[in-house]
Amino acid sequence: MAYRFVLPFVLIASASFAQSNPPTVTLPTVIVTAQKEATDVKDVPASVTAVTTQTITDSGLRAITDAAIFAPNTVFTEFTARKVSNARFRGIGSSPGNPAITTYIDGVPQLNSNSSNIELLDVGQIEFVRGPQSPLFGRNTLGGIVNVTTARPSMSKWTGAAFAPFGNAGLMEVRGHASGPVGDKAAIGVAGGLQQREGYTVNSVTGNDLDFRDGTFAKAQFMMLPNANWETRFIYAHERNRDGDYALGDLDAIRVTPHRVSRDFEGFTNRDINSVTFNVRGTGQNFAIQSNTGFVKWNTEDATDLDYTPQPLATRTNDEADRQLTQEVRVGSPENAPVTLTDRLMLRWQAGVEYFNQAYEQDAVNTLSAFVLDPRVPFPVAMHSPEASIDNAGIGVFARGTLTINEKTDVTAGLRFDHESSDAVLRTFFEPAIQPANVVTAEQSFSDVSPQFAVMYRVNPQHHVYTSAARGYKAGGFNPAALPGSEAYGEEHAWHVKAGVKSSLWAGKMA
């Protein structure tokens, strides 16, 4: 648990007691980009939970997974290290390399969830969108998306903040941010921090903390507004994690002595992420255009005691590296200015194309002591399971329209077509070579069409009801860790049909 001293809160609280008539509190309007366009959350025909900057600050949230506590039916499966953090919405989840819920950071999809759980630096909002989002976002959004946006730097004046929380388990942290204008048409923002804490789990064999954390992180952005209709942003982010081992062990033993394991080997989990994002947005009289370009490169190295006992039986090292390039171009009706068809009909529309290219590499080595693999093998062996190289590339084309009838009823229809190919070289072999290597060289391609339909009716400004149906899509591919002969897997689909009510109660004090 971390503790912070916030002097401004104490002063404000003291002043409030002096007021005889405290002001009425009304929840502000929450604008989300869960549907690729800025919309009041009440007008989105989907289950959306928005965690705002104010909530992030007031609650002391430090990582994306911390915000899940505010979103119903949202769980992150973690194994003590930040790289292993897989989102699950309504019980739907999957492996890091083929997630069912994809995290988008400033419009850039994290194609592997190993780069998803990052520190919150200058984050303006986190949106948990539950239910299939494939008609707009395409592959691997069968269960939903996590949409993260960076706060824009200040164009009016220089501002910033810094804090240093501390807590139990040796938690020490320093982080801060600053932003301000550079001339009349540009602004910059910088943020950074470092964090350390001891582990919660002790290795009984050595007495050492096992699952400690040590990380540094930074973000820089440059924003330019050449005129009132155009905005460009360049964002660079870096994160370096040097975490301890996975706190795994025999479940019955951990129940007897919680937070204690016994093993002869203590490993580590390292992760480095670098990302570059370039966003361009323009609005004209008849349409708006947006381009999102993203490059993400990450690599991880981890080692652990594979048998999780005090005996020197087996260890595992796992090196992974991934680089991705994504590009999306989207056009649509101007923001907050739908097309007027008649006195009773208005239309909001958007259409776009998206491309991605991903190169993933892995070398996982299980080192087995003498006689462990087989009583007839009296020497240690290293089994590479797998040594893998997987290249993916794909393109998606989508369109979506919302027809508003008499300002009361929204009828939405959307459709997306995706096509992608995957090439893999997977090798499983031993050192020394006690048997021939198993080599798989294969390729697959997939095509999918994802439709969506929704109807929303505004009973009054405070109460909206909606129903929707959408088809989710999770891409096929290759599982490097699968048994020989079962490395390839096919695509998955799921139809979701739902109905909901969105309401503001008690004069806007609850939503």
PDB file of C-alpha atoms in Angstrom, residues 180-325:
ATOM      1  CA  GLY A 180       3.603  23.878 -21.963  1.00  0.00           C
ATOM      2  CA  PRO A 181       3.423  25.932 -25.152  1.00  0.00           C
ATOM      3  CA  VAL A 182       6.271  26.500 -27.582  1.00  0.00           C
ATOM      4  CA  GLY A 183       5.208  29.559 -29.498  1.00  0.00           C
ATOM      5  CA  ASP A 184       1.586  30.060 -30.527  1.00  0.00           C
ATOM      6  CA  LYS A 185       1.007  26.840 -32.431  1.00  0.00           C
ATOM      7  CA  ALA A 186       2.946  24.091 -30.653  1.00  0.00           C
ATOM      8  CA  ALA A 187       3.391  22.488 -27.272  1.00  0.00           C
ATOM      9  CA  ILE A 188       5.593  19.842 -25.703  1.00  0.00           C
ATOM     10  CA  GLY A 189       5.176  17.472 -22.801  1.00  0.00           C
ATOM     11  CA  VAL A 190       7.613  15.303 -20.875  1.00  0.00           C
ATOM     12  CA  ALA A 191       7.043  12.764 -18.119  1.00  0.00           C
ATOM     13  CA  GLY A 192       9.116  10.159 -16.352  1.00  0.00           C
ATOM     14  CA  GLY A 193       9.683   8.191 -13.224  1.00  0.00           C
ATOM     15  CA  LEU A 194      11.262   5.249 -11.481  1.00  0.00           C
ATOM     16  CA  GLN A 195       9.853   2.653  -9.140  1.00  0.00           C
ATOM     17  CA  GLN A 196      11.248   0.007  -6.808  1.00  0.00           C
ATOM     18  CA  ARG A 197       9.770  -2.373  -4.292  1.00  0.00           C
ATOM     19  CA  GLU A 198      10.730  -5.535  -2.498  1.00  0.00           C
ATOM     20  CA  GLY A 199       9.010  -8.816  -3.203  1.00  0.00           C
ATOM     21  CA  TYR A 200       5.939 -10.142  -1.435  1.00  0.00           C
ATOM     22  CA  THR A 201       7.179 -13.733  -1.676  1.00  0.00           C
ATOM     23  CA  VAL A 202      10.245 -15.171   0.119  1.00  0.00           C
ATOM     24  CA  ASN A 203      12.345 -18.098  -1.048  1.00  0.00           C
ATOM     25  CA  SER A 204      12.714 -20.298   2.056  1.00  0.00           C
ATOM     26  CA  VAL A 205      15.908 -21.862   0.714  1.00  0.00           C
ATOM     27  CA  THR A 206      17.863 -18.586   0.485  1.00  0.00           C
ATOM     28  CA  GLY A 207      15.747 -16.099   2.457  1.00  0.00           C
ATOM     29  CA  ASN A 208      15.685 -13.718  -0.533  1.00  0.00           C
ATOM     30  CA  ASP A 209      12.700 -11.793  -1.868  1.00  0.00           C
ATOM     31  CA  LEU A 210      11.588 -13.398  -5.079  1.00  0.00           C
ATOM     32  CA  ASP A 211       9.049 -11.197  -6.904  1.00  0.00           C
ATOM     33  CA  PHE A 212      10.605  -7.743  -6.496  1.00  0.00           C
ATOM     34  CA  ARG A 213      10.128  -4.952  -9.047  1.00  0.00           C
ATOM     35  CA  ASP A 214      12.457  -2.301 -10.435  1.00  0.00           C
ATOM     36  CA  GLY A 215      11.514  -0.066 -13.337  1.00  0.00           C
ATOM     37  CA  THR A 216      12.117   3.226 -15.118  1.00  0.00           C
ATOM     38  CA  PHE A 217       9.767   4.858 -17.621  1.00  0.00           C
ATOM     39  CA  ALA A 218       9.546   8.021 -19.704  1.00  0.00           C
ATOM     40  CA  LYS A 219       7.343   9.712 -22.291  1.00  0.00           C
ATOM     41  CA  ALA A 220       7.815  12.751 -24.519  1.00  0.00           C
ATOM     42  CA  GLN A 221       5.384  14.324 -26.950  1.00  0.00           C
ATOM     43  CA  PHE A 222       5.243  17.199 -29.377  1.00  0.00           C
ATOM     44  CA  MET A 223       1.940  18.676 -30.584  1.00  0.00           C
ATOM     45  CA  MET A 224       1.435  21.196 -33.363  1.00  0.00           C
ATOM     46  CA  LEU A 225      -1.744  23.080 -34.283  1.00  0.00           C
ATOM     47  CA  PRO A 226      -0.987  24.804 -37.596  1.00  0.00           C
ATOM     48  CA  ASN A 227      -4.565  26.137 -37.700  1.00  0.00           C
ATOM     49  CA  ALA A 228      -7.938  25.567 -36.086  1.00  0.00           C
ATOM     50  CA  ASN A 229      -8.701  22.542 -38.265  1.00  0.00           C
ATOM     51  CA  TRP A 230      -5.497  20.476 -38.012  1.00  0.00           C
ATOM     52  CA  GLU A 231      -3.579  18.772 -35.207  1.00  0.00           C
ATOM     53  CA  THR A 232      -0.446  16.624 -35.310  1.00  0.00           C
ATOM     54  CA  ARG A 233       1.102  14.746 -32.393  1.00  0.00           C
ATOM     55  CA  PHE A 234       4.361  12.845 -32.049  1.00  0.00           C
ATOM     56  CA  ILE A 235       4.680  10.617 -28.968  1.00  0.00           C
ATOM     57  CA  TYR A 236       7.682   8.580 -27.850  1.00  0.00           C
ATOM     58  CA  ALA A 237       7.462   6.238 -24.861  1.00  0.00           C
ATOM     59  CA  HIS A 238      10.043   4.007 -23.180  1.00  0.00           C
ATOM     60  CA  GLU A 239       9.773   1.533 -20.332  1.00  0.00           C
ATOM     61  CA  ARG A 240      12.492  -0.612 -18.742  1.00  0.00           C
ATOM     62  CA  ASN A 241      11.516  -3.276 -16.203  1.00  0.00           C
ATOM     63  CA  ARG A 242      13.903  -5.406 -14.180  1.00  0.00           C
ATOM     64  CA  ASP A 243      11.569  -7.599 -12.160  1.00  0.00           C
ATOM     65  CA  GLY A 244      12.155 -10.685 -10.072  1.00  0.00           C
ATOM     66  CA  ASP A 245      11.072 -14.271 -10.610  1.00  0.00           C
ATOM     67  CA  TYR A 246       7.559 -15.683 -10.891  1.00  0.00           C
ATOM     68  CA  ALA A 247       6.143 -16.433  -7.446  1.00  0.00           C
ATOM     69  CA  LEU A 248       4.906 -19.898  -8.407  1.00  0.00           C
ATOM     70  CA  GLY A 249       5.034 -23.060  -6.316  1.00  0.00           C
ATOM     71  CA  ASP A 250       3.094 -26.018  -4.993  1.00  0.00           C
ATOM     72  CA  LEU A 251      -0.423 -24.764  -4.215  1.00  0.00           C
ATOM     73  CA  ASP A 252      -0.949 -26.910  -1.109  1.00  0.00           C
ATOM     74  CA  ALA A 253       2.365 -25.738   0.333  1.00  0.00           C
ATOM     75  CA  ILE A 254       1.551 -22.076  -0.350  1.00  0.00           C
ATOM     76  CA  ARG A 255      -1.803 -22.472   1.411  1.00  0.00           C
ATOM     77  CA  VAL A 256       0.017 -23.703   4.517  1.00  0.00           C
ATOM     78  CA  THR A 257       2.709 -20.983   4.382  1.00  0.00           C
ATOM     79  CA  PRO A 258       1.472 -18.071   2.233  1.00  0.00           C
ATOM     80  CA  HIS A 259       3.985 -15.880   0.421  1.00  0.00           C
ATOM     81  CA  ARG A 260       6.695 -18.523   0.715  1.00  0.00           C
ATOM     82  CA  VAL A 261       8.148 -20.859  -1.881  1.00  0.00           C
ATOM     83  CA  SER A 262      11.130 -23.204  -1.873  1.00  0.00           C
ATOM     84  CA  ARG A 263      13.431 -23.467  -4.869  1.00  0.00           C
ATOM     85  CA  ASP A 264      17.116 -23.844  -5.598  1.00  0.00           C
ATOM     86  CA  PHE A 265      17.145 -21.393  -8.539  1.00  0.00           C
ATOM     87  CA  GLU A 266      16.055 -17.739  -8.469  1.00  0.00           C
ATOM     88  CA  GLY A 267      15.332 -16.174 -11.817  1.00  0.00           C
ATOM     89  CA  PHE A 268      14.313 -12.796 -13.198  1.00  0.00           C
ATOM     90  CA  THR A 269      11.920 -11.132 -15.646  1.00  0.00           C
ATOM     91  CA  ASN A 270      13.223  -8.270 -17.776  1.00  0.00           C
ATOM     92  CA  ARG A 271      11.255  -6.196 -20.271  1.00  0.00           C
ATOM     93  CA  ASP A 272      12.104  -3.235 -22.522  1.00  0.00           C
ATOM     94  CA  ILE A 273       9.493  -1.385 -24.598  1.00  0.00           C
ATOM     95  CA  ASN A 274      10.004   1.450 -27.078  1.00  0.00           C
ATOM     96  CA  SER A 275       7.146   2.960 -29.048  1.00  0.00           C
ATOM     97  CA  VAL A 276       6.728   5.815 -31.489  1.00  0.00           C
ATOM     98  CA  THR A 277       3.291   7.170 -32.420  1.00  0.00           C
ATOM     99  CA  PHE A 278       2.410   9.798 -35.017  1.00  0.00           C
ATOM    100  CA  ASN A 279      -1.171  11.073 -35.142  1.00  0.00           C
ATOM    101  CA  VAL A 280      -2.625  13.541 -37.665  1.00  0.00           C
ATOM    102  CA  ARG A 281      -6.164  14.829 -37.417  1.00  0.00           C
ATOM    103  CA  GLY A 282      -8.003  17.314 -39.611  1.00  0.00           C
ATOM    104  CA  THR A 283     -11.574  18.570 -39.853  1.00  0.00           C
ATOM    105  CA  GLY A 284     -13.196  20.203 -42.861  1.00  0.00           C
ATOM    106  CA  GLN A 285     -16.674  21.422 -43.652  1.00  0.00           C
ATOM    107  CA  ASN A 286     -17.839  18.116 -45.123  1.00  0.00           C
ATOM    108  CA  PHE A 287     -15.572  15.469 -43.589  1.00  0.00           C
ATOM    109  CA  ALA A 288     -12.836  14.751 -41.049  1.00  0.00           C
ATOM    110  CA  ILE A 289      -9.690  12.702 -41.563  1.00  0.00           C
ATOM    111  CA  GLN A 290      -7.340  10.985 -39.132  1.00  0.00           C
ATOM    112  CA  SER A 291      -4.117   9.031 -39.565  1.00  0.00           C
ATOM    113  CA  ASN A 292      -2.525   6.890 -36.837  1.00  0.00           C
ATOM    114  CA  THR A 293       0.985   5.531 -37.407  1.00  0.00           C
ATOM    115  CA  GLY A 294       2.582   3.361 -34.755  1.00  0.00           C
ATOM    116  CA  PHE A 295       5.860   1.508 -34.311  1.00  0.00           C
ATOM    117  CA  VAL A 296       6.353  -0.717 -31.263  1.00  0.00           C
ATOM    118  CA  LYS A 297       9.457  -2.710 -30.400  1.00  0.00           C
ATOM    119  CA  TRP A 298       9.814  -4.784 -27.257  1.00  0.00           C
ATOM    120  CA  ASN A 299      11.936  -7.609 -25.948  1.00  0.00           C
ATOM    121  CA  THR A 300      11.800  -9.719 -22.804  1.00  0.00           C
ATOM    122  CA  GLU A 301      14.205 -12.058 -21.045  1.00  0.00           C
ATOM    123  CA  ASP A 302      13.125 -14.254 -18.187  1.00  0.00           C
ATOM    124  CA  ALA A 303      14.476 -17.228 -16.274  1.00  0.00           C
ATOM    125  CA  THR A 304      12.777 -19.389 -13.664  1.00  0.00           C
ATOM    126  CA  ASP A 305      12.993 -22.642 -11.729  1.00  0.00           C
ATOM    127  CA  LEU A 306      10.907 -24.948 -13.871  1.00  0.00           C
ATOM    128  CA  ASP A 307      10.333 -27.624 -11.226  1.00  0.00           C
ATOM    129  CA  TYR A 308       9.664 -25.104  -8.408  1.00  0.00           C
ATOM    130  CA  THR A 309      11.357 -27.308  -5.778  1.00  0.00           C
ATOM    131  CA  PRO A 310      14.638 -27.115  -3.823  1.00  0.00           C
ATOM    132  CA  GLN A 311      15.995 -29.853  -6.100  1.00  0.00           C
ATOM    133  CA  PRO A 312      18.230 -28.936  -9.076  1.00  0.00           C
ATOM    134  CA  LEU A 313      16.000 -30.622 -11.629  1.00  0.00           C
ATOM    135  CA  ALA A 314      15.032 -28.121 -14.325  1.00  0.00           C
ATOM    136  CA  THR A 315      15.267 -24.438 -15.228  1.00  0.00           C
ATOM    137  CA  ARG A 316      13.788 -22.420 -18.084  1.00  0.00           C
ATOM    138  CA  THR A 317      14.968 -19.339 -19.935  1.00  0.00           C
ATOM    139  CA  ASN A 318      12.705 -17.537 -22.390  1.00  0.00           C
ATOM    140  CA  ASP A 319      13.811 -14.751 -24.727  1.00  0.00           C
ATOM    141  CA  GLU A 320      11.167 -12.982 -26.809  1.00  0.00           C
ATOM    142  CA  ALA A 321      11.321 -10.048 -29.206  1.00  0.00           C
ATOM    143  CA  ASP A 322       8.629  -8.357 -31.247  1.00  0.00           C
ATOM    144  CA  ARG A 323       8.403  -5.415 -33.584  1.00  0.00           C
ATOM    145  CA  GLN A 324       5.254  -4.109 -35.224  1.00  0.00           C
ATOM    146  CA  LEU A 325       4.226  -1.395 -37.634  1.00  0.00           C
TER     147      LEU A 325
END
